[in-house]
């Protein structure tokens, strides 16, 4: 039986607003040890994602993380996962889109994030369990 996104996702969903600076976002992400934050724009009811890579690209371009806002660096054309997706479906969506995180939505509400790391961890554990049974 395939492992599902709900079994691999983290339910620690860091949600920030579009006015947060990149430094504030980075501090919150570091404190919670997550690689992405859901950006919720209450004015537009829109969801986006800000990743550690987005912050790195901005800082690498010489932009000031105390002046740059999450809004300017948020991906709003987001591919969402469902808790019932298989990890293979999530990995395929990530590979196709070229990203490492998916926001998991359940009835239009963010309930988690799944990352490449989460998928690898689950597949690695499954492989170890299979090897132990075979051995």
PDB file of C-alpha atoms in Angstrom:
ATOM      1  CA  UNK A   1       0.000   0.000   0.000  1.00  0.00           C
ATOM      2  CA  UNK A   2       1.541   3.337  -1.016  1.00  0.00           C
ATOM      3  CA  UNK A   3       2.381   5.961   1.577  1.00  0.00           C
ATOM      4  CA  UNK A   4       0.183   9.037   1.395  1.00  0.00           C
ATOM      5  CA  UNK A   5       1.017  12.714   1.737  1.00  0.00           C
ATOM      6  CA  UNK A   6      -0.895  12.829   5.048  1.00  0.00           C
ATOM      7  CA  UNK A   7       1.575  10.290   6.447  1.00  0.00           C
ATOM      8  CA  UNK A   8       4.648  12.283   5.402  1.00  0.00           C
ATOM      9  CA  UNK A   9       3.630  15.929   5.724  1.00  0.00           C
ATOM     10  CA  UNK A  10       4.531  18.176   8.576  1.00  0.00           C
ATOM     11  CA  UNK A  11       1.588  19.773  10.288  1.00  0.00           C
ATOM     12  CA  UNK A  12       3.763  22.638  11.495  1.00  0.00           C
ATOM     13  CA  UNK A  13       2.532  25.245   9.054  1.00  0.00           C
ATOM     14  CA  UNK A  14       4.214  28.596   9.441  1.00  0.00           C
ATOM     15  CA  UNK A  15       1.829  31.242   8.127  1.00  0.00           C
ATOM     16  CA  UNK A  16       3.014  34.784   7.532  1.00  0.00           C
ATOM     17  CA  UNK A  17       1.544  37.874   5.936  1.00  0.00           C
ATOM     18  CA  UNK A  18       2.719  39.534   2.738  1.00  0.00           C
ATOM     19  CA  UNK A  19       4.094  42.529   4.687  1.00  0.00           C
ATOM     20  CA  UNK A  20       6.604  40.446   6.657  1.00  0.00           C
ATOM     21  CA  UNK A  21      10.155  41.323   5.684  1.00  0.00           C
ATOM     22  CA  UNK A  22      12.391  38.611   4.359  1.00  0.00           C
ATOM     23  CA  UNK A  23      14.464  38.836   7.538  1.00  0.00           C
ATOM     24  CA  UNK A  24      11.371  38.322   9.687  1.00  0.00           C
ATOM     25  CA  UNK A  25      10.325  35.374   7.517  1.00  0.00           C
ATOM     26  CA  UNK A  26      13.814  33.854   7.712  1.00  0.00           C
ATOM     27  CA  UNK A  27      13.895  34.236  11.499  1.00  0.00           C
ATOM     28  CA  UNK A  28      10.510  32.562  11.879  1.00  0.00           C
ATOM     29  CA  UNK A  29      11.445  29.759   9.485  1.00  0.00           C
ATOM     30  CA  UNK A  30      14.739  29.171  11.303  1.00  0.00           C
ATOM     31  CA  UNK A  31      13.060  29.140  14.721  1.00  0.00           C
ATOM     32  CA  UNK A  32      10.560  26.523  13.556  1.00  0.00           C
ATOM     33  CA  UNK A  33      13.136  24.635  11.490  1.00  0.00           C
ATOM     34  CA  UNK A  34      11.036  24.738   8.314  1.00  0.00           C
ATOM     35  CA  UNK A  35      12.090  25.535   4.782  1.00  0.00           C
ATOM     36  CA  UNK A  36       8.942  27.301   3.670  1.00  0.00           C
ATOM     37  CA  UNK A  37       6.179  29.548   4.916  1.00  0.00           C
ATOM     38  CA  UNK A  38       2.619  29.855   3.704  1.00  0.00           C
ATOM     39  CA  UNK A  39       1.907  33.472   2.826  1.00  0.00           C
ATOM     40  CA  UNK A  40      -1.699  34.360   3.522  1.00  0.00           C
ATOM     41  CA  UNK A  41      -2.968  37.589   2.025  1.00  0.00           C
ATOM     42  CA  UNK A  42      -6.192  38.323   3.878  1.00  0.00           C
ATOM     43  CA  UNK A  43      -7.008  41.191   1.497  1.00  0.00           C
ATOM     44  CA  UNK A  44      -7.168  38.859  -1.493  1.00  0.00           C
ATOM     45  CA  UNK A  45      -7.829  35.583   0.362  1.00  0.00           C
ATOM     46  CA  UNK A  46      -4.878  34.241  -1.573  1.00  0.00           C
ATOM     47  CA  UNK A  47      -2.330  31.656  -0.532  1.00  0.00           C
ATOM     48  CA  UNK A  48       1.258  31.620  -1.650  1.00  0.00           C
ATOM     49  CA  UNK A  49       4.530  30.111  -0.568  1.00  0.00           C
ATOM     50  CA  UNK A  50       7.844  31.677   0.382  1.00  0.00           C
ATOM     51  CA  UNK A  51      10.790  29.311   0.524  1.00  0.00           C
ATOM     52  CA  UNK A  52      14.315  29.481   1.812  1.00  0.00           C
ATOM     53  CA  UNK A  53      15.428  29.528  -1.825  1.00  0.00           C
ATOM     54  CA  UNK A  54      13.356  32.678  -2.477  1.00  0.00           C
ATOM     55  CA  UNK A  55      15.114  34.411   0.411  1.00  0.00           C
ATOM     56  CA  UNK A  56      18.524  33.174  -0.743  1.00  0.00           C
ATOM     57  CA  UNK A  57      17.966  34.468  -4.285  1.00  0.00           C
ATOM     58  CA  UNK A  58      16.954  37.885  -2.963  1.00  0.00           C
ATOM     59  CA  UNK A  59      19.934  38.213  -0.617  1.00  0.00           C
ATOM     60  CA  UNK A  60      22.270  36.867  -3.312  1.00  0.00           C
ATOM     61  CA  UNK A  61      21.007  39.608  -5.640  1.00  0.00           C
ATOM     62  CA  UNK A  62      22.050  42.219  -3.070  1.00  0.00           C
ATOM     63  CA  UNK A  63      18.541  43.089  -1.921  1.00  0.00           C
ATOM     64  CA  UNK A  64      18.038  44.258   1.665  1.00  0.00           C
ATOM     65  CA  UNK A  65      16.180  41.578   3.677  1.00  0.00           C
ATOM     66  CA  UNK A  66      14.967  44.279   6.057  1.00  0.00           C
ATOM     67  CA  UNK A  67      13.219  46.133   3.228  1.00  0.00           C
ATOM     68  CA  UNK A  68      12.135  43.350   0.912  1.00  0.00           C
ATOM     69  CA  UNK A  69       8.716  41.944   1.767  1.00  0.00           C
ATOM     70  CA  UNK A  70       7.373  38.440   1.461  1.00  0.00           C
ATOM     71  CA  UNK A  71       4.823  39.773  -1.030  1.00  0.00           C
ATOM     72  CA  UNK A  72       7.522  40.614  -3.569  1.00  0.00           C
ATOM     73  CA  UNK A  73       9.038  37.113  -3.397  1.00  0.00           C
ATOM     74  CA  UNK A  74       6.019  34.879  -2.862  1.00  0.00           C
ATOM     75  CA  UNK A  75       5.085  32.259  -5.413  1.00  0.00           C
ATOM     76  CA  UNK A  76       1.356  32.678  -5.930  1.00  0.00           C
ATOM     77  CA  UNK A  77       0.953  30.232  -8.819  1.00  0.00           C
ATOM     78  CA  UNK A  78       1.038  27.361  -6.351  1.00  0.00           C
ATOM     79  CA  UNK A  79       0.484  23.660  -6.959  1.00  0.00           C
ATOM     80  CA  UNK A  80      -1.318  22.250  -3.945  1.00  0.00           C
ATOM     81  CA  UNK A  81      -1.300  18.657  -2.745  1.00  0.00           C
ATOM     82  CA  UNK A  82      -4.157  16.776  -1.147  1.00  0.00           C
ATOM     83  CA  UNK A  83      -3.647  14.635   1.951  1.00  0.00           C
ATOM     84  CA  UNK A  84      -4.775  11.595  -0.019  1.00  0.00           C
ATOM     85  CA  UNK A  85      -2.171  11.917  -2.764  1.00  0.00           C
ATOM     86  CA  UNK A  86       0.479   9.238  -2.877  1.00  0.00           C
ATOM     87  CA  UNK A  87       4.060  10.305  -2.275  1.00  0.00           C
ATOM     88  CA  UNK A  88       4.765   9.367  -5.894  1.00  0.00           C
ATOM     89  CA  UNK A  89       2.109  11.860  -7.034  1.00  0.00           C
ATOM     90  CA  UNK A  90       3.619  14.565  -4.819  1.00  0.00           C
ATOM     91  CA  UNK A  91       7.135  13.797  -6.083  1.00  0.00           C
ATOM     92  CA  UNK A  92       5.916  13.925  -9.670  1.00  0.00           C
ATOM     93  CA  UNK A  93       4.272  17.329  -9.090  1.00  0.00           C
ATOM     94  CA  UNK A  94       7.489  18.633  -7.515  1.00  0.00           C
ATOM     95  CA  UNK A  95       9.637  17.297 -10.334  1.00  0.00           C
ATOM     96  CA  UNK A  96       7.333  18.693 -12.995  1.00  0.00           C
ATOM     97  CA  UNK A  97       7.136  22.122 -11.333  1.00  0.00           C
ATOM     98  CA  UNK A  98      10.772  22.303 -10.237  1.00  0.00           C
ATOM     99  CA  UNK A  99      10.067  22.954  -6.572  1.00  0.00           C
ATOM    100  CA  UNK A 100      10.743  21.243  -3.240  1.00  0.00           C
ATOM    101  CA  UNK A 101       7.651  22.047  -1.153  1.00  0.00           C
ATOM    102  CA  UNK A 102       3.914  21.596  -1.579  1.00  0.00           C
ATOM    103  CA  UNK A 103       1.208  23.162   0.539  1.00  0.00           C
ATOM    104  CA  UNK A 104      -1.263  20.475   1.555  1.00  0.00           C
ATOM    105  CA  UNK A 105      -4.885  21.609   1.409  1.00  0.00           C
ATOM    106  CA  UNK A 106      -7.860  19.865   2.918  1.00  0.00           C
ATOM    107  CA  UNK A 107     -11.113  21.505   1.912  1.00  0.00           C
ATOM    108  CA  UNK A 108      -9.319  24.737   0.932  1.00  0.00           C
ATOM    109  CA  UNK A 109      -7.489  25.036   4.266  1.00  0.00           C
ATOM    110  CA  UNK A 110      -3.735  24.548   4.608  1.00  0.00           C
ATOM    111  CA  UNK A 111      -3.207  21.543   6.879  1.00  0.00           C
ATOM    112  CA  UNK A 112       0.443  20.848   6.235  1.00  0.00           C
ATOM    113  CA  UNK A 113       3.498  21.059   4.052  1.00  0.00           C
ATOM    114  CA  UNK A 114       5.265  18.207   2.352  1.00  0.00           C
ATOM    115  CA  UNK A 115       8.844  18.550   1.201  1.00  0.00           C
ATOM    116  CA  UNK A 116      11.267  16.485  -0.801  1.00  0.00           C
ATOM    117  CA  UNK A 117      12.974  15.686   2.503  1.00  0.00           C
ATOM    118  CA  UNK A 118       9.703  14.329   3.930  1.00  0.00           C
ATOM    119  CA  UNK A 119       9.236  12.082   0.908  1.00  0.00           C
ATOM    120  CA  UNK A 120      12.798  10.775   0.997  1.00  0.00           C
ATOM    121  CA  UNK A 121      12.510  10.080   4.728  1.00  0.00           C
ATOM    122  CA  UNK A 122       9.355   7.989   4.209  1.00  0.00           C
ATOM    123  CA  UNK A 123      10.746   6.114   1.225  1.00  0.00           C
ATOM    124  CA  UNK A 124      13.984   5.442   3.100  1.00  0.00           C
ATOM    125  CA  UNK A 125      12.111   4.042   6.111  1.00  0.00           C
ATOM    126  CA  UNK A 126       9.994   1.855   3.837  1.00  0.00           C
ATOM    127  CA  UNK A 127      13.136   0.546   2.141  1.00  0.00           C
ATOM    128  CA  UNK A 128      14.740  -0.205   5.515  1.00  0.00           C
ATOM    129  CA  UNK A 129      11.629  -2.064   6.644  1.00  0.00           C
ATOM    130  CA  UNK A 130      11.543  -4.086   3.421  1.00  0.00           C
ATOM    131  CA  UNK A 131      15.236  -4.940   3.763  1.00  0.00           C
ATOM    132  CA  UNK A 132      14.743  -5.993   7.384  1.00  0.00           C
ATOM    133  CA  UNK A 133      11.895  -8.323   6.413  1.00  0.00           C
ATOM    134  CA  UNK A 134      13.906  -9.798   3.560  1.00  0.00           C
ATOM    135  CA  UNK A 135      16.992 -10.236   5.736  1.00  0.00           C
TER     136      UNK A 135
END
